Amino acid sequence: MSEAIARDLMAHRFRSYLPVVMDIETGGFNAQQDAILEIAAVTLSMDPEGNLMPDATYAYHIEPFEGSNVEQSALDFTGINLDDPLRKKVALSEAEALGEIFRPVRKAIKANNCTRAILVGHNAAFDHGFLNAAVNRCGIKRNPFHPFSSFDTATLSGLVYGQTVLARACRAAGIEFDNSSAHSARYDTERTAELFCTIVNRYKDLGGWNLAQREQGIEDA
């Protein structure tokens, strides 16, 4: 019964969208030309009290697509070594990596009685642009993510904490952040997921969500 309540709460919290946190490390800023080098996603769940929490993490190294560009400055920033033998051993193509992420996302959408996923990211427009470009390159027809809507934790943390840099926003929210681990897609996604959940849960605990529900009920009446 409690699981059913949690699923119902999730389905109604974000207009039947399931928030999925994502971070993409790339070879530059041009989503059409620059390679995706790492991708990670964290699905979220909700408890019967309406608290949002991280559920499962999916993270993959990606082989640059044929003809793509990788700027040395991007490699210097992220610390990614394309010649690392371990990376070469596990790296997937874009299509394989998206398939590995989309499969559990679709299952999570169904499990939470939602209709589709909505991307959550820190400066979400960047990640969303690269995701959509990769989906188009790979000819994927069933993209579980909303094609243009997203939740941006840089904006939300700017509103709540007065901080827009991920590390500073996390620390303001009481979340530990290791700068030496930053710019790994897995690490940044997991910290972004914690940050998003903390913001949403804090708003609920302060009564904002109940107020919003009451106002919507009045309007619906």
mmCIF file of C-alpha atoms in Angstrom:
data_model
loop_
_atom_site.group_PDB
_atom_site.id
_atom_site.type_symbol
_atom_site.label_atom_id
_atom_site.label_comp_id
_atom_site.label_asym_id
_atom_site.label_seq_id
_atom_site.Cartn_x
_atom_site.Cartn_y
_atom_site.Cartn_z
ATOM 1 C CA MET A 1 0.000 0.000 0.000
ATOM 2 C CA SER A 2 2.785 2.472 0.915
ATOM 3 C CA GLU A 3 4.514 1.813 -2.430
ATOM 4 C CA ALA A 4 1.271 2.554 -4.268
ATOM 5 C CA ILE A 5 0.917 5.823 -2.337
ATOM 6 C CA ALA A 6 4.489 6.800 -3.248
ATOM 7 C CA ARG A 7 3.879 6.032 -6.941
ATOM 8 C CA ASP A 8 0.708 8.106 -6.900
ATOM 9 C CA LEU A 9 2.520 11.029 -5.259
ATOM 10 C CA MET A 10 5.320 10.909 -7.820
ATOM 11 C CA ALA A 11 2.894 10.752 -10.724
ATOM 12 C CA HIS A 12 1.105 13.887 -9.521
ATOM 13 C CA ARG A 13 4.112 15.901 -8.287
ATOM 14 C CA PHE A 14 5.538 16.955 -11.666
ATOM 15 C CA ARG A 15 2.561 16.752 -14.038
ATOM 16 C CA SER A 16 3.073 13.010 -14.589
ATOM 17 C CA TYR A 17 6.737 13.556 -15.507
ATOM 18 C CA LEU A 18 9.466 11.517 -13.811
ATOM 19 C CA PRO A 19 12.542 13.642 -12.990
ATOM 20 C CA VAL A 20 15.754 11.965 -14.148
ATOM 21 C CA VAL A 21 19.010 13.722 -13.329
ATOM 22 C CA MET A 22 21.630 13.747 -16.079
ATOM 23 C CA ASP A 23 25.136 15.028 -16.674
ATOM 24 C CA ILE A 24 27.077 14.834 -19.926
ATOM 25 C CA GLU A 25 30.809 15.468 -20.305
ATOM 26 C CA THR A 26 31.750 16.559 -23.809
ATOM 27 C CA GLY A 27 34.572 17.528 -26.118
ATOM 28 C CA GLY A 28 33.312 21.096 -26.480
ATOM 29 C CA PHE A 29 30.224 23.284 -26.530
ATOM 30 C CA ASN A 30 28.770 22.473 -29.959
ATOM 31 C CA ALA A 31 26.185 19.708 -29.597
ATOM 32 C CA GLN A 32 26.177 18.988 -33.330
ATOM 33 C CA GLN A 33 29.933 18.678 -33.807
ATOM 34 C CA ASP A 34 31.578 17.952 -30.447
ATOM 35 C CA ALA A 35 31.725 14.445 -29.000
ATOM 36 C CA ILE A 36 29.965 13.150 -25.924
ATOM 37 C CA LEU A 37 32.657 11.527 -23.758
ATOM 38 C CA GLU A 38 30.712 10.509 -20.637
ATOM 39 C CA ILE A 39 27.044 10.299 -19.716
ATOM 40 C CA ALA A 40 25.341 9.522 -16.419
ATOM 41 C CA ALA A 41 21.768 9.476 -15.195
ATOM 42 C CA VAL A 42 20.158 9.073 -11.779
ATOM 43 C CA THR A 43 16.531 7.994 -11.516
ATOM 44 C CA LEU A 44 14.536 9.308 -8.555
ATOM 45 C CA SER A 45 11.880 7.796 -6.316
ATOM 46 C CA MET A 46 9.503 9.114 -3.661
ATOM 47 C CA ASP A 47 8.550 7.807 -0.232
ATOM 48 C CA PRO A 48 4.965 7.739 1.081
ATOM 49 C CA GLU A 49 5.526 11.098 2.812
ATOM 50 C CA GLY A 50 6.324 12.734 -0.519
ATOM 51 C CA ASN A 51 10.086 13.015 -0.010
ATOM 52 C CA LEU A 52 12.114 12.777 -3.201
ATOM 53 C CA MET A 53 15.293 10.658 -3.142
ATOM 54 C CA PRO A 54 17.935 9.294 -5.540
ATOM 55 C CA ASP A 55 17.230 5.755 -6.688
ATOM 56 C CA ALA A 56 19.704 4.226 -9.197
ATOM 57 C CA THR A 57 22.760 5.532 -11.084
ATOM 58 C CA TYR A 58 23.716 4.621 -14.657
ATOM 59 C CA ALA A 59 27.050 5.906 -15.994
ATOM 60 C CA TYR A 60 29.015 5.174 -19.169
ATOM 61 C CA HIS A 61 32.147 6.219 -21.022
ATOM 62 C CA ILE A 62 31.384 6.959 -24.668
ATOM 63 C CA GLU A 63 33.489 6.621 -27.803
ATOM 64 C CA PRO A 64 33.540 9.896 -29.790
ATOM 65 C CA PHE A 65 31.250 9.508 -32.782
ATOM 66 C CA GLU A 66 32.847 9.334 -36.203
ATOM 67 C CA GLY A 67 33.971 12.747 -37.452
ATOM 68 C CA SER A 68 33.349 14.439 -34.108
ATOM 69 C CA ASN A 69 35.512 17.151 -32.586
ATOM 70 C CA VAL A 70 37.240 16.985 -29.196
ATOM 71 C CA GLU A 71 38.904 20.133 -27.908
ATOM 72 C CA GLN A 72 42.052 19.692 -25.843
ATOM 73 C CA SER A 73 40.789 22.406 -23.490
ATOM 74 C CA ALA A 74 37.728 20.238 -22.770
ATOM 75 C CA LEU A 75 39.944 17.259 -21.927
ATOM 76 C CA ASP A 76 42.081 19.448 -19.679
ATOM 77 C CA PHE A 77 38.948 20.692 -17.888
ATOM 78 C CA THR A 78 37.358 17.274 -17.344
ATOM 79 C CA GLY A 79 40.563 15.282 -16.883
ATOM 80 C CA ILE A 80 39.346 12.642 -19.352
ATOM 81 C CA ASN A 81 42.110 10.628 -21.020
ATOM 82 C CA LEU A 82 40.845 9.193 -24.296
ATOM 83 C CA ASP A 83 43.898 6.917 -24.521
ATOM 84 C CA ASP A 84 43.346 5.297 -21.122
ATOM 85 C CA PRO A 85 43.302 1.512 -21.772
ATOM 86 C CA LEU A 86 40.610 0.964 -19.133
ATOM 87 C CA ARG A 87 38.414 3.599 -20.721
ATOM 88 C CA LYS A 88 38.892 2.082 -24.185
ATOM 89 C CA LYS A 89 37.906 -1.311 -22.801
ATOM 90 C CA VAL A 90 34.550 -0.165 -21.394
ATOM 91 C CA ALA A 91 33.585 2.755 -23.647
ATOM 92 C CA LEU A 92 30.340 2.338 -25.588
ATOM 93 C CA SER A 93 29.056 3.950 -28.738
ATOM 94 C CA GLU A 94 26.500 6.735 -28.335
ATOM 95 C CA ALA A 95 23.690 4.416 -29.426
ATOM 96 C CA GLU A 96 24.731 1.697 -26.970
ATOM 97 C CA ALA A 97 25.057 4.131 -24.061
ATOM 98 C CA LEU A 98 21.703 5.771 -24.737
ATOM 99 C CA GLY A 99 20.096 2.354 -24.976
ATOM 100 C CA GLU A 100 21.585 1.346 -21.617
ATOM 101 C CA ILE A 101 20.211 4.514 -19.994
ATOM 102 C CA PHE A 102 16.843 4.717 -21.731
ATOM 103 C CA ARG A 103 15.907 1.126 -20.848
ATOM 104 C CA PRO A 104 15.808 1.582 -17.039
ATOM 105 C CA VAL A 105 14.391 5.099 -17.434
ATOM 106 C CA ARG A 106 11.403 3.661 -19.307
ATOM 107 C CA LYS A 107 10.964 1.052 -16.572
ATOM 108 C CA ALA A 108 11.092 3.770 -13.891
ATOM 109 C CA ILE A 109 8.502 5.839 -15.772
ATOM 110 C CA LYS A 110 6.138 2.872 -15.812
ATOM 111 C CA ALA A 111 6.857 1.902 -12.191
ATOM 112 C CA ASN A 112 5.979 5.416 -11.008
ATOM 113 C CA ASN A 113 2.807 5.730 -13.114
ATOM 114 C CA CYS A 114 4.366 8.583 -15.059
ATOM 115 C CA THR A 115 4.033 9.353 -18.773
ATOM 116 C CA ARG A 116 7.601 10.345 -19.629
ATOM 117 C CA ALA A 117 10.883 11.538 -18.126
ATOM 118 C CA ILE A 118 11.978 15.134 -17.702
ATOM 119 C CA LEU A 119 15.684 15.946 -17.617
ATOM 120 C CA VAL A 120 17.138 17.530 -14.487
ATOM 121 C CA GLY A 121 20.566 19.071 -14.931
ATOM 122 C CA HIS A 122 22.901 21.727 -13.622
ATOM 123 C CA ASN A 123 22.715 24.215 -16.496
ATOM 124 C CA ALA A 124 20.246 21.771 -18.011
ATOM 125 C CA ALA A 125 20.043 23.366 -21.462
ATOM 126 C CA PHE A 126 23.616 22.237 -22.170
ATOM 127 C CA ASP A 127 22.974 18.576 -21.338
ATOM 128 C CA HIS A 128 19.563 18.611 -23.004
ATOM 129 C CA GLY A 129 21.042 19.953 -26.231
ATOM 130 C CA PHE A 130 23.703 17.231 -26.373
ATOM 131 C CA LEU A 131 21.172 14.534 -25.477
ATOM 132 C CA ASN A 132 18.796 15.578 -28.255
ATOM 133 C CA ALA A 133 21.652 15.810 -30.767
ATOM 134 C CA ALA A 134 22.798 12.286 -29.902
ATOM 135 C CA VAL A 135 19.253 10.943 -30.121
ATOM 136 C CA ASN A 136 18.949 12.429 -33.618
ATOM 137 C CA ARG A 137 22.350 11.085 -34.725
ATOM 138 C CA CYS A 138 21.464 7.610 -33.527
ATOM 139 C CA GLY A 139 18.010 7.644 -35.091
ATOM 140 C CA ILE A 140 16.310 6.776 -31.795
ATOM 141 C CA LYS A 141 12.531 6.934 -32.225
ATOM 142 C CA ARG A 142 11.420 6.376 -28.625
ATOM 143 C CA ASN A 143 13.179 9.029 -26.569
ATOM 144 C CA PRO A 144 11.661 8.791 -23.063
ATOM 145 C CA PHE A 145 12.655 12.388 -22.232
ATOM 146 C CA HIS A 146 10.549 15.462 -22.911
ATOM 147 C CA PRO A 147 12.050 17.059 -26.038
ATOM 148 C CA PHE A 148 12.429 20.601 -24.669
ATOM 149 C CA SER A 149 11.263 20.962 -21.045
ATOM 150 C CA SER A 150 13.767 20.470 -18.219
ATOM 151 C CA PHE A 151 14.509 21.383 -14.601
ATOM 152 C CA ASP A 152 17.685 23.429 -14.036
ATOM 153 C CA THR A 153 19.320 23.116 -10.625
ATOM 154 C CA ALA A 154 21.538 26.130 -11.325
ATOM 155 C CA THR A 155 18.392 28.269 -11.451
ATOM 156 C CA LEU A 156 16.743 26.524 -8.503
ATOM 157 C CA SER A 157 19.833 26.751 -6.289
ATOM 158 C CA GLY A 158 20.277 30.389 -7.271
ATOM 159 C CA LEU A 159 16.755 31.035 -6.020
ATOM 160 C CA VAL A 160 17.047 28.987 -2.821
ATOM 161 C CA TYR A 161 20.701 29.393 -1.808
ATOM 162 C CA GLY A 162 21.990 32.336 -3.831
ATOM 163 C CA GLN A 163 24.536 30.019 -5.473
ATOM 164 C CA THR A 164 24.696 28.829 -9.088
ATOM 165 C CA VAL A 165 28.008 26.904 -9.155
ATOM 166 C CA LEU A 166 27.327 23.238 -8.386
ATOM 167 C CA ALA A 167 30.012 22.860 -5.719
ATOM 168 C CA ARG A 168 28.945 26.015 -3.893
ATOM 169 C CA ALA A 169 25.245 25.177 -4.154
ATOM 170 C CA CYS A 170 25.860 21.711 -2.721
ATOM 171 C CA ARG A 171 27.820 23.090 0.203
ATOM 172 C CA ALA A 172 25.112 25.678 0.867
ATOM 173 C CA ALA A 173 22.604 22.821 0.948
ATOM 174 C CA GLY A 174 24.739 20.826 3.393
ATOM 175 C CA ILE A 175 25.872 18.315 0.750
ATOM 176 C CA GLU A 176 29.542 17.279 0.742
ATOM 177 C CA PHE A 177 31.332 18.069 -2.509
ATOM 178 C CA ASP A 178 34.811 16.848 -3.452
ATOM 179 C CA ASN A 179 36.356 19.189 -6.023
ATOM 180 C CA SER A 180 38.879 16.525 -7.042
ATOM 181 C CA SER A 181 36.008 14.271 -8.158
ATOM 182 C CA ALA A 182 34.133 16.990 -10.039
ATOM 183 C CA HIS A 183 33.620 16.888 -13.830
ATOM 184 C CA SER A 184 33.093 13.150 -13.764
ATOM 185 C CA ALA A 185 29.619 12.556 -15.189
ATOM 186 C CA ARG A 186 28.797 10.029 -12.461
ATOM 187 C CA TYR A 187 29.951 12.243 -9.594
ATOM 188 C CA ASP A 188 28.328 15.438 -10.866
ATOM 189 C CA THR A 189 25.053 13.651 -11.587
ATOM 190 C CA GLU A 190 24.869 12.112 -8.130
ATOM 191 C CA ARG A 191 25.571 15.452 -6.438
ATOM 192 C CA THR A 192 23.044 17.197 -8.693
ATOM 193 C CA ALA A 193 20.455 14.566 -7.786
ATOM 194 C CA GLU A 194 21.071 15.180 -4.073
ATOM 195 C CA LEU A 195 20.783 18.922 -4.632
ATOM 196 C CA PHE A 196 17.520 18.660 -6.568
ATOM 197 C CA CYS A 197 15.967 16.347 -3.986
ATOM 198 C CA THR A 198 17.080 18.624 -1.145
ATOM 199 C CA ILE A 199 15.501 21.676 -2.802
ATOM 200 C CA VAL A 200 12.214 19.906 -3.596
ATOM 201 C CA ASN A 201 11.972 18.384 -0.109
ATOM 202 C CA ARG A 202 12.816 21.661 1.600
ATOM 203 C CA TYR A 203 10.043 23.408 -0.329
ATOM 204 C CA LYS A 204 7.627 20.682 0.802
ATOM 205 C CA ASP A 205 8.749 20.879 4.436
ATOM 206 C CA LEU A 206 8.266 24.660 4.435
ATOM 207 C CA GLY A 207 4.662 24.177 3.335
ATOM 208 C CA GLY A 208 5.044 25.457 -0.199
ATOM 209 C CA TRP A 209 3.791 22.301 -1.867
ATOM 210 C CA ASN A 210 0.690 22.088 0.326
ATOM 211 C CA LEU A 211 -0.040 25.729 -0.430
ATOM 212 C CA ALA A 212 0.340 25.082 -4.152
ATOM 213 C CA GLN A 213 -2.043 22.124 -3.949
ATOM 214 C CA ARG A 214 -4.653 24.176 -2.095
ATOM 215 C CA GLU A 215 -4.394 26.997 -4.611
ATOM 216 C CA GLN A 216 -4.755 24.572 -7.514
ATOM 217 C CA GLY A 217 -7.786 23.034 -5.818
ATOM 218 C CA ILE A 218 -9.414 26.444 -5.504
ATOM 219 C CA GLU A 219 -8.691 27.194 -9.151
ATOM 220 C CA ASP A 220 -10.008 23.797 -10.255
ATOM 221 C CA ALA A 221 -13.201 24.407 -8.295
#
